[in-house]
Coordinates of C-alpha atoms in Angstrom, one line a residue:
Chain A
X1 CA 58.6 29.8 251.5
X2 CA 56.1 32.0 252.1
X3 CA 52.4 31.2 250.6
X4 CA 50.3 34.0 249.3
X5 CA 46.0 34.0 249.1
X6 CA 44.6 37.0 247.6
X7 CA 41.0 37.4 248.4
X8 CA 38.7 39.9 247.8
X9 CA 37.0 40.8 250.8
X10 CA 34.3 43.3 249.9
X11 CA 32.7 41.9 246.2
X12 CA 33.4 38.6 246.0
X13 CA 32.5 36.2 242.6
X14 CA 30.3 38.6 241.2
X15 CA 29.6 36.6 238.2
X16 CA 27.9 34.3 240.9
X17 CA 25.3 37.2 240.9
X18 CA 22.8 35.0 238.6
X19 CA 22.7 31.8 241.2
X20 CA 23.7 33.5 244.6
X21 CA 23.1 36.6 246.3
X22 CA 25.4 39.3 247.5
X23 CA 25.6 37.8 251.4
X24 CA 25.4 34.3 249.6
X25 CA 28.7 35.1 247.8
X26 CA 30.8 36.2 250.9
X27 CA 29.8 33.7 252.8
X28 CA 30.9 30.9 249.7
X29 CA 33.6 32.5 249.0
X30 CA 34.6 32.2 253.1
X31 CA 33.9 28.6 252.8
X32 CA 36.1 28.5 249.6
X33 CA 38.8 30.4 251.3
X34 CA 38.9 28.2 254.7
X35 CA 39.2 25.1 251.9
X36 CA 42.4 26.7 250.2
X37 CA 43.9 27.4 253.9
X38 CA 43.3 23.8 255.3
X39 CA 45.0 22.1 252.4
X40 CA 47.9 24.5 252.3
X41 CA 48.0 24.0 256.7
X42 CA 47.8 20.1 255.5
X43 CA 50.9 19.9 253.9
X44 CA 52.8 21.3 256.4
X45 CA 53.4 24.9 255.0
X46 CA 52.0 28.5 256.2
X47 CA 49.8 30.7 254.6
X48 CA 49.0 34.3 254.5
X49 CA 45.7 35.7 253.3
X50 CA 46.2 38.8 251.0
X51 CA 43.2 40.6 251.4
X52 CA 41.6 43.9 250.2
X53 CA 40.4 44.8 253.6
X54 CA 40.4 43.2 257.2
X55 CA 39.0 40.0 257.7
X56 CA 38.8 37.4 260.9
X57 CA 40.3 34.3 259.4
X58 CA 42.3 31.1 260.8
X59 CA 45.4 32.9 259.2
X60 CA 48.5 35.9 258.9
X61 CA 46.7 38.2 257.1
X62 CA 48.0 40.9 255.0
X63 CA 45.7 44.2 254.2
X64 CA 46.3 45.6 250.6
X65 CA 43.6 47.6 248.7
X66 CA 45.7 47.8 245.7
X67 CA 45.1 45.6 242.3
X68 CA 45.6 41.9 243.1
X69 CA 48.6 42.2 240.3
X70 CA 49.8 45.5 242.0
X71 CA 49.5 43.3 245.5
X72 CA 51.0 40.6 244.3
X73 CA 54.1 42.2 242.8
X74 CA 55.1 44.3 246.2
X75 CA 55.3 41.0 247.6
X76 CA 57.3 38.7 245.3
X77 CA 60.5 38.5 247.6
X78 CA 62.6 35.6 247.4
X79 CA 61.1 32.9 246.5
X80 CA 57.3 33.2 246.9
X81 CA 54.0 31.1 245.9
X82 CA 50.0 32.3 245.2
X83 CA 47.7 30.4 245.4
X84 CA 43.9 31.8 245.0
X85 CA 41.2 31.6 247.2
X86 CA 38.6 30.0 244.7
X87 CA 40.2 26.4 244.5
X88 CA 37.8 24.1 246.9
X89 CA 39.1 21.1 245.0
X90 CA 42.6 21.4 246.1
X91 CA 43.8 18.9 248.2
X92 CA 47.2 19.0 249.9
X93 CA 48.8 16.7 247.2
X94 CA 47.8 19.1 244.4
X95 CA 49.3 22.5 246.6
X96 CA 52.4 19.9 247.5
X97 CA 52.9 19.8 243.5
X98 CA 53.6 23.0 243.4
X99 CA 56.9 22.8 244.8
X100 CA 57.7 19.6 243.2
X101 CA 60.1 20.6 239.6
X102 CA 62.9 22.3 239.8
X103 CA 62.1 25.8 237.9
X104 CA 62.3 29.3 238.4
X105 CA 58.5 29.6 237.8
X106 CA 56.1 27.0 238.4
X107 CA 52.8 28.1 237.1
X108 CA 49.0 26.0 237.3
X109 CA 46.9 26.8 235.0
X110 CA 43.6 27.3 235.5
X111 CA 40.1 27.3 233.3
X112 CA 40.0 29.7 230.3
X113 CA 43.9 31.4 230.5
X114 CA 43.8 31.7 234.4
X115 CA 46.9 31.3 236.8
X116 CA 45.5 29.8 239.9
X117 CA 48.8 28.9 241.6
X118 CA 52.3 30.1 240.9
X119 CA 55.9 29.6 242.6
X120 CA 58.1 32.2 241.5
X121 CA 61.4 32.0 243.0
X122 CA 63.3 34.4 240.6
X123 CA 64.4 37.3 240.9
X124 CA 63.0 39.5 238.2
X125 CA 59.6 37.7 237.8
X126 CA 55.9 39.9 238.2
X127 CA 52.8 39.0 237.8
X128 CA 50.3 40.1 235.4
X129 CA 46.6 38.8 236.4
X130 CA 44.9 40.7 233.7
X131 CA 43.6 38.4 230.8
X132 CA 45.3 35.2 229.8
X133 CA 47.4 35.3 232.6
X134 CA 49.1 32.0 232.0
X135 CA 50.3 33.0 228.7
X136 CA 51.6 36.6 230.0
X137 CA 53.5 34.8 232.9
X138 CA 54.9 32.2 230.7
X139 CA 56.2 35.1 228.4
X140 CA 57.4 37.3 231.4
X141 CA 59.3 34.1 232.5
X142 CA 60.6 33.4 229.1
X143 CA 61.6 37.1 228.6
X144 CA 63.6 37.1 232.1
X145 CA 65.5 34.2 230.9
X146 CA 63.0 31.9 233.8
X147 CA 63.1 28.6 233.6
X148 CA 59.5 27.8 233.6
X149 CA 57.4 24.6 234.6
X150 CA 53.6 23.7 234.6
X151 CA 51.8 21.9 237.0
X152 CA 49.2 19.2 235.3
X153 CA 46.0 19.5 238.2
X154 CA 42.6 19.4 237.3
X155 CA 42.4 20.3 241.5
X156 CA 44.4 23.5 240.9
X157 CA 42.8 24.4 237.4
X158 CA 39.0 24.3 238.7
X159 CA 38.4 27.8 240.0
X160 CA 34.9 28.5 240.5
X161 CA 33.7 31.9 238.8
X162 CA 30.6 30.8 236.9
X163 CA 27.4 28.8 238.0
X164 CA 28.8 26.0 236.2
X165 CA 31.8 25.4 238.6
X166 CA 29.7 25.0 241.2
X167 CA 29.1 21.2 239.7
X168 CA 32.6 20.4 239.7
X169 CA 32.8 21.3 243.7
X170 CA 29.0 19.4 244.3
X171 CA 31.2 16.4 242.4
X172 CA 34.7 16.6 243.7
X173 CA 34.9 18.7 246.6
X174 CA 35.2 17.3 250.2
X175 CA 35.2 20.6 252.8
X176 CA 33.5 23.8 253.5
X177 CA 32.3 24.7 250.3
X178 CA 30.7 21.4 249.3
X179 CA 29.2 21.7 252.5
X180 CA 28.2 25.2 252.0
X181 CA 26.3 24.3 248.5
X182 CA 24.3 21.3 250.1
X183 CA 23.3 23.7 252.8
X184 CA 22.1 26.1 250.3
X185 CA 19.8 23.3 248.7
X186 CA 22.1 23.0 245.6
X187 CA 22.3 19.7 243.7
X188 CA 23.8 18.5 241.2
X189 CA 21.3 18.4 237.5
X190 CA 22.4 15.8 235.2
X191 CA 21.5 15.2 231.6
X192 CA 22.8 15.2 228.5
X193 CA 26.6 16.8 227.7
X194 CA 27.9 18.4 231.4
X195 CA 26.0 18.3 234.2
X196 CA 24.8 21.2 235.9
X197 CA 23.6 22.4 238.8
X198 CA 20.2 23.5 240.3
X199 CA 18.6 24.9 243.6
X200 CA 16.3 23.2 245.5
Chain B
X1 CA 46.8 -3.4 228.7
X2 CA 44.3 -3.1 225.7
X3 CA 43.7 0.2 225.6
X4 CA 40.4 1.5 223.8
X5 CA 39.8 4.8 222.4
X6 CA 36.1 5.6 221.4
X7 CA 35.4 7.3 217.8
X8 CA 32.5 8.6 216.9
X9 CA 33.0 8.4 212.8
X10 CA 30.0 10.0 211.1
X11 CA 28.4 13.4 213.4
X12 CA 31.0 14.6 216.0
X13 CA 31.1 17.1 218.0
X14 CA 27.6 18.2 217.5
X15 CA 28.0 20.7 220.3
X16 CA 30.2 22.5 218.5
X17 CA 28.4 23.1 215.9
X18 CA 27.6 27.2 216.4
X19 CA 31.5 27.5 215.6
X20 CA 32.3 24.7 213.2
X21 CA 30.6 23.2 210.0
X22 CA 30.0 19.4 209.8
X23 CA 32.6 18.7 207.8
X24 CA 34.7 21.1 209.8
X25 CA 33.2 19.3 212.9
X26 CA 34.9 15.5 211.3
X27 CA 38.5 17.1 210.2
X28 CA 38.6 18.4 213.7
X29 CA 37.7 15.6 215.5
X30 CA 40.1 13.6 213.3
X31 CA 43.2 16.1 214.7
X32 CA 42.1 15.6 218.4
X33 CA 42.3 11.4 217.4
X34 CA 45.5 11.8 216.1
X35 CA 46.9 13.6 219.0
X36 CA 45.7 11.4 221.0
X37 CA 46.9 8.3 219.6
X38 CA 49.9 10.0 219.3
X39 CA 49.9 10.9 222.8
X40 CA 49.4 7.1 223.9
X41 CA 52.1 5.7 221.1
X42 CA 55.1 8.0 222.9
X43 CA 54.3 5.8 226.1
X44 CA 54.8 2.5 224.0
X45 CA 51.6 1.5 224.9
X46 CA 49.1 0.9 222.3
X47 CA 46.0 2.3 221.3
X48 CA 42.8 0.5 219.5
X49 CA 40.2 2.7 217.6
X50 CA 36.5 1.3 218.7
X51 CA 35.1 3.0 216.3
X52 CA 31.5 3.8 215.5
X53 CA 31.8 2.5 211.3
X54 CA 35.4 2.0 209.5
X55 CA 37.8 4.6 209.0
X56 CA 41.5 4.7 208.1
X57 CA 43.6 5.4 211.1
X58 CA 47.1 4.9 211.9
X59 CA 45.7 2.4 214.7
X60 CA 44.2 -1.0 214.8
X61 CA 40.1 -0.9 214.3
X62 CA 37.5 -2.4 215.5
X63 CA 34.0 -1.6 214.7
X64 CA 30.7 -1.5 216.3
X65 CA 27.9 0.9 216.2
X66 CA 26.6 0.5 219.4
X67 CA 26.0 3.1 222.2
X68 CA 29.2 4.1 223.7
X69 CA 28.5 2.3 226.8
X70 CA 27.6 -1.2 225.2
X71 CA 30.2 -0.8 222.8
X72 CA 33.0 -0.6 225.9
X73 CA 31.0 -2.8 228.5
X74 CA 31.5 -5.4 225.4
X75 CA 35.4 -5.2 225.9
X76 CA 35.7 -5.1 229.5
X77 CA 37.8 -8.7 229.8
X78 CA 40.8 -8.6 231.6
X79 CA 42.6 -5.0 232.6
X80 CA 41.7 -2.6 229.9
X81 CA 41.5 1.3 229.7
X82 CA 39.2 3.8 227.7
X83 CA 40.6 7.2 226.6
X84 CA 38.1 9.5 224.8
X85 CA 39.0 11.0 221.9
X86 CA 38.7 14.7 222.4
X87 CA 41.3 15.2 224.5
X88 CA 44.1 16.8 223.1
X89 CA 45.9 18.5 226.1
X90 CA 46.7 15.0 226.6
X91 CA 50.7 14.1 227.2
X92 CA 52.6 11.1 227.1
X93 CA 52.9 11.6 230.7
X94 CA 48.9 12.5 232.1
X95 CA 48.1 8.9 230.1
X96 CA 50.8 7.2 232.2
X97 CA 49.5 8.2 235.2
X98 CA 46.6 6.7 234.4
X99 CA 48.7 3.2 235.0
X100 CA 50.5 4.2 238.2
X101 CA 47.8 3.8 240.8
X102 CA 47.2 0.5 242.4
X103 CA 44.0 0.6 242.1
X104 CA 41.1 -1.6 240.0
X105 CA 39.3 1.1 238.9
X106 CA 41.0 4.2 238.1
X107 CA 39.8 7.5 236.8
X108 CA 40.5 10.7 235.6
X109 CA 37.5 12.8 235.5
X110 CA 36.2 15.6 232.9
X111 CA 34.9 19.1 233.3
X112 CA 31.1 18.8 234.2
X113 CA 31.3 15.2 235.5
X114 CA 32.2 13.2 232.5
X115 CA 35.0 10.1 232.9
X116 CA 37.5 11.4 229.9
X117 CA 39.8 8.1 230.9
X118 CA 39.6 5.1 233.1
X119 CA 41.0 2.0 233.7
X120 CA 39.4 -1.2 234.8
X121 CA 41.2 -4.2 236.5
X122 CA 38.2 -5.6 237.5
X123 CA 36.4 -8.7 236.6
X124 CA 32.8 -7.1 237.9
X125 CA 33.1 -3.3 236.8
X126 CA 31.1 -2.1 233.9
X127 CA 30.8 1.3 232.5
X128 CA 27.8 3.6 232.2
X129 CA 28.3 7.2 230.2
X130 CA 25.7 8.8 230.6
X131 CA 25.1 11.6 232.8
X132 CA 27.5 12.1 235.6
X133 CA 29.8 9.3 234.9
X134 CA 32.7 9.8 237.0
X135 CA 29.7 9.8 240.1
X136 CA 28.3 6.8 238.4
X137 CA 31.9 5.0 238.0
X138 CA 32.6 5.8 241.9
X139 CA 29.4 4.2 243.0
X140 CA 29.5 1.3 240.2
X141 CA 32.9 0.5 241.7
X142 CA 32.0 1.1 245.3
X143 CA 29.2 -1.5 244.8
X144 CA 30.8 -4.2 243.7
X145 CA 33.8 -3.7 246.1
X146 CA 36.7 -2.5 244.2
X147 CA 39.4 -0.2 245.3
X148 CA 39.3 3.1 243.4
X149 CA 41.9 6.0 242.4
X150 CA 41.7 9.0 241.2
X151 CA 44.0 10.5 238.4
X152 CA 44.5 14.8 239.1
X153 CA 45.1 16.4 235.6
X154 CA 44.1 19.6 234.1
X155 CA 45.1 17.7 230.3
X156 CA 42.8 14.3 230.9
X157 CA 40.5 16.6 232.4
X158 CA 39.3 19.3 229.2
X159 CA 37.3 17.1 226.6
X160 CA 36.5 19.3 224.0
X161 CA 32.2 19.1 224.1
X162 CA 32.0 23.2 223.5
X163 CA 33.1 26.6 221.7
X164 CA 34.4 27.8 225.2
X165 CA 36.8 24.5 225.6
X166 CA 38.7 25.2 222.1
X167 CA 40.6 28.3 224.1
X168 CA 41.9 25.8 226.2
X169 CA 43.4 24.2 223.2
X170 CA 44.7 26.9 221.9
X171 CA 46.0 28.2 225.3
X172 CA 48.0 24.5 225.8
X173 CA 47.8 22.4 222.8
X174 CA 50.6 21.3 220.9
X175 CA 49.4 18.7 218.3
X176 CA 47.6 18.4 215.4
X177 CA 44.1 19.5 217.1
X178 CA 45.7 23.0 217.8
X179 CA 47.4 23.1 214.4
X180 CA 43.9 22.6 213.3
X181 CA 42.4 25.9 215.2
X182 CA 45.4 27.8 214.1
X183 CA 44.8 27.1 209.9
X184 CA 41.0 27.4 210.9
X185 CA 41.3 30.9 211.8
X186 CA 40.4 30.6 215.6
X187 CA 42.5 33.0 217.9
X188 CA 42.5 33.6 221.3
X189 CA 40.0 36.5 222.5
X190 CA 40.9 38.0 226.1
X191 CA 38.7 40.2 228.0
X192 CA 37.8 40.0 232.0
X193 CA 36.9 36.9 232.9
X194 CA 37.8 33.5 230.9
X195 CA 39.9 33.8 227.7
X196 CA 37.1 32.6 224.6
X197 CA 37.9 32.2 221.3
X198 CA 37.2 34.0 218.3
X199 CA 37.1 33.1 214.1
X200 CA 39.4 35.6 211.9

């Protein structure tokens, strides 16, 4: 089956803006990226990265400038998986799970309505990243007639977007990213309610 | 397995408290208890309510209105697990995997570092909730040389501390607590970024 990363070359995790600068962000979201791709690699499977312009990565890569839905959807042949590029907590386990029940469409959901990771191995399924995108794609699928199931991973559903998920990879993450964050003097700021994080 | 489920009676959810009225704040909490208990009950396993003062529950009580931590550490004899109460994503299934790993300390953590369900099978561990607990729980455990696990859900991870965690509800509850949102007026508010919620 083949695997799908979309990642946004140019502008990457511009609501990092506040905490990291515009070099600062590419270079994260690399480290995020290479993450993703070794856990797919570690289960066994291939990957190709998706991406809005050339990149040198340890990967296939596809160029497509278009919308990451519009992307996405010229691609969904056969059966197909996504996974995105922001998930430094996965692990190989957590990708495996993907492929695990026996549905049509196999969605992950992540933080706030997201899909991070998606099988779709019918027919008539699209995509629709726009919004709550794991509501839309369990409609789509129920609209087709899909049968539809949900993965249950706190590894796939921590995508990090805001400052705030940078604590979650500082706690949980083991590669490149985590890495990255300690080089960068980030640490993790604990006190009452969630801990955050600050730069040193 | 005893397993304990921490109620704070009198002033939860204070963090909510931008979006919901105190008395709001108790009838919600009350929902996320139920589905909870609910939750553990379809696993035939059963659930006692170590709550902070009395309260009439469909669950054995026991009282004491000590700090969470004391409160637990008190209980700690034999193998026991704590859920928290504001979880309810949780399924029948995400609490059972909380008894599949051979482990003697096994966690599942929260968003921002929290330990939203663990279970100890061993003689030496205690817990400590505050702060970064899950980071605490590793080291605690590491110490005193007990083998660890850690549980991967998405629905043990999302606690509800925050406005921005009752989308989640609403997004993949289906208990009382969503129920709750629904008659309260809250509805899903989509824009770029992470789905929020909004009052109607």
């Amino acid at each position: 089956m083949q695997i799908l990363v979309p990642f946004a070359v140019e502008r990457p995790k511009t609501r990092l803006g506040d905490v990291l600068g515009s070099e600062e962000r590419r270079g994260f979201a690399r480290a995020m990226l290479a993450d993703v791709l070794g856990a797919i690699h570690e289960t066994g499977r291939e990957a190709t990265v998706l991406a809005t312009a050339p990149l040198d990565v340890d990967a296939p890569v596809e160029v497509d400038d278009r919308p990451l839905t519009d992307a996405v959807n010229a691609r969904l042949e056969g059966a197909v998986a996504v996974v995105m590029a922001d998930l430094p907590l996965a692990t190989p386990p957590a990708i495996e799970s993907l492929f695990e029940p026996a549905a049509e469409v196999v969605l992950a959901p992540g933080m706030g309505g997201g899909t991070n990771a998606l099988v779709s191995a019918h027919p008539n399924f699209g995509v629709d990243y726009h919004g709550a995108s794991v509501r839309d794609h369990r409609r789509i699928a129920d609209e087709i007639g899909a049968s539809v199931a949900t993965v249950d991973s706190f590894r796939l559903a921590v995508d990090v977007d805001e400052p705030a998920d940078l604590a979650e990879v500082l706690l949980h993450g083991e590669g490149a990213a985590r890495d990255w964050l300690v080089d960068a003097g980030f640490v993790l700021d604990a006190g009452d309610g969630r801990v955050a994080v600050r730069r040193e």
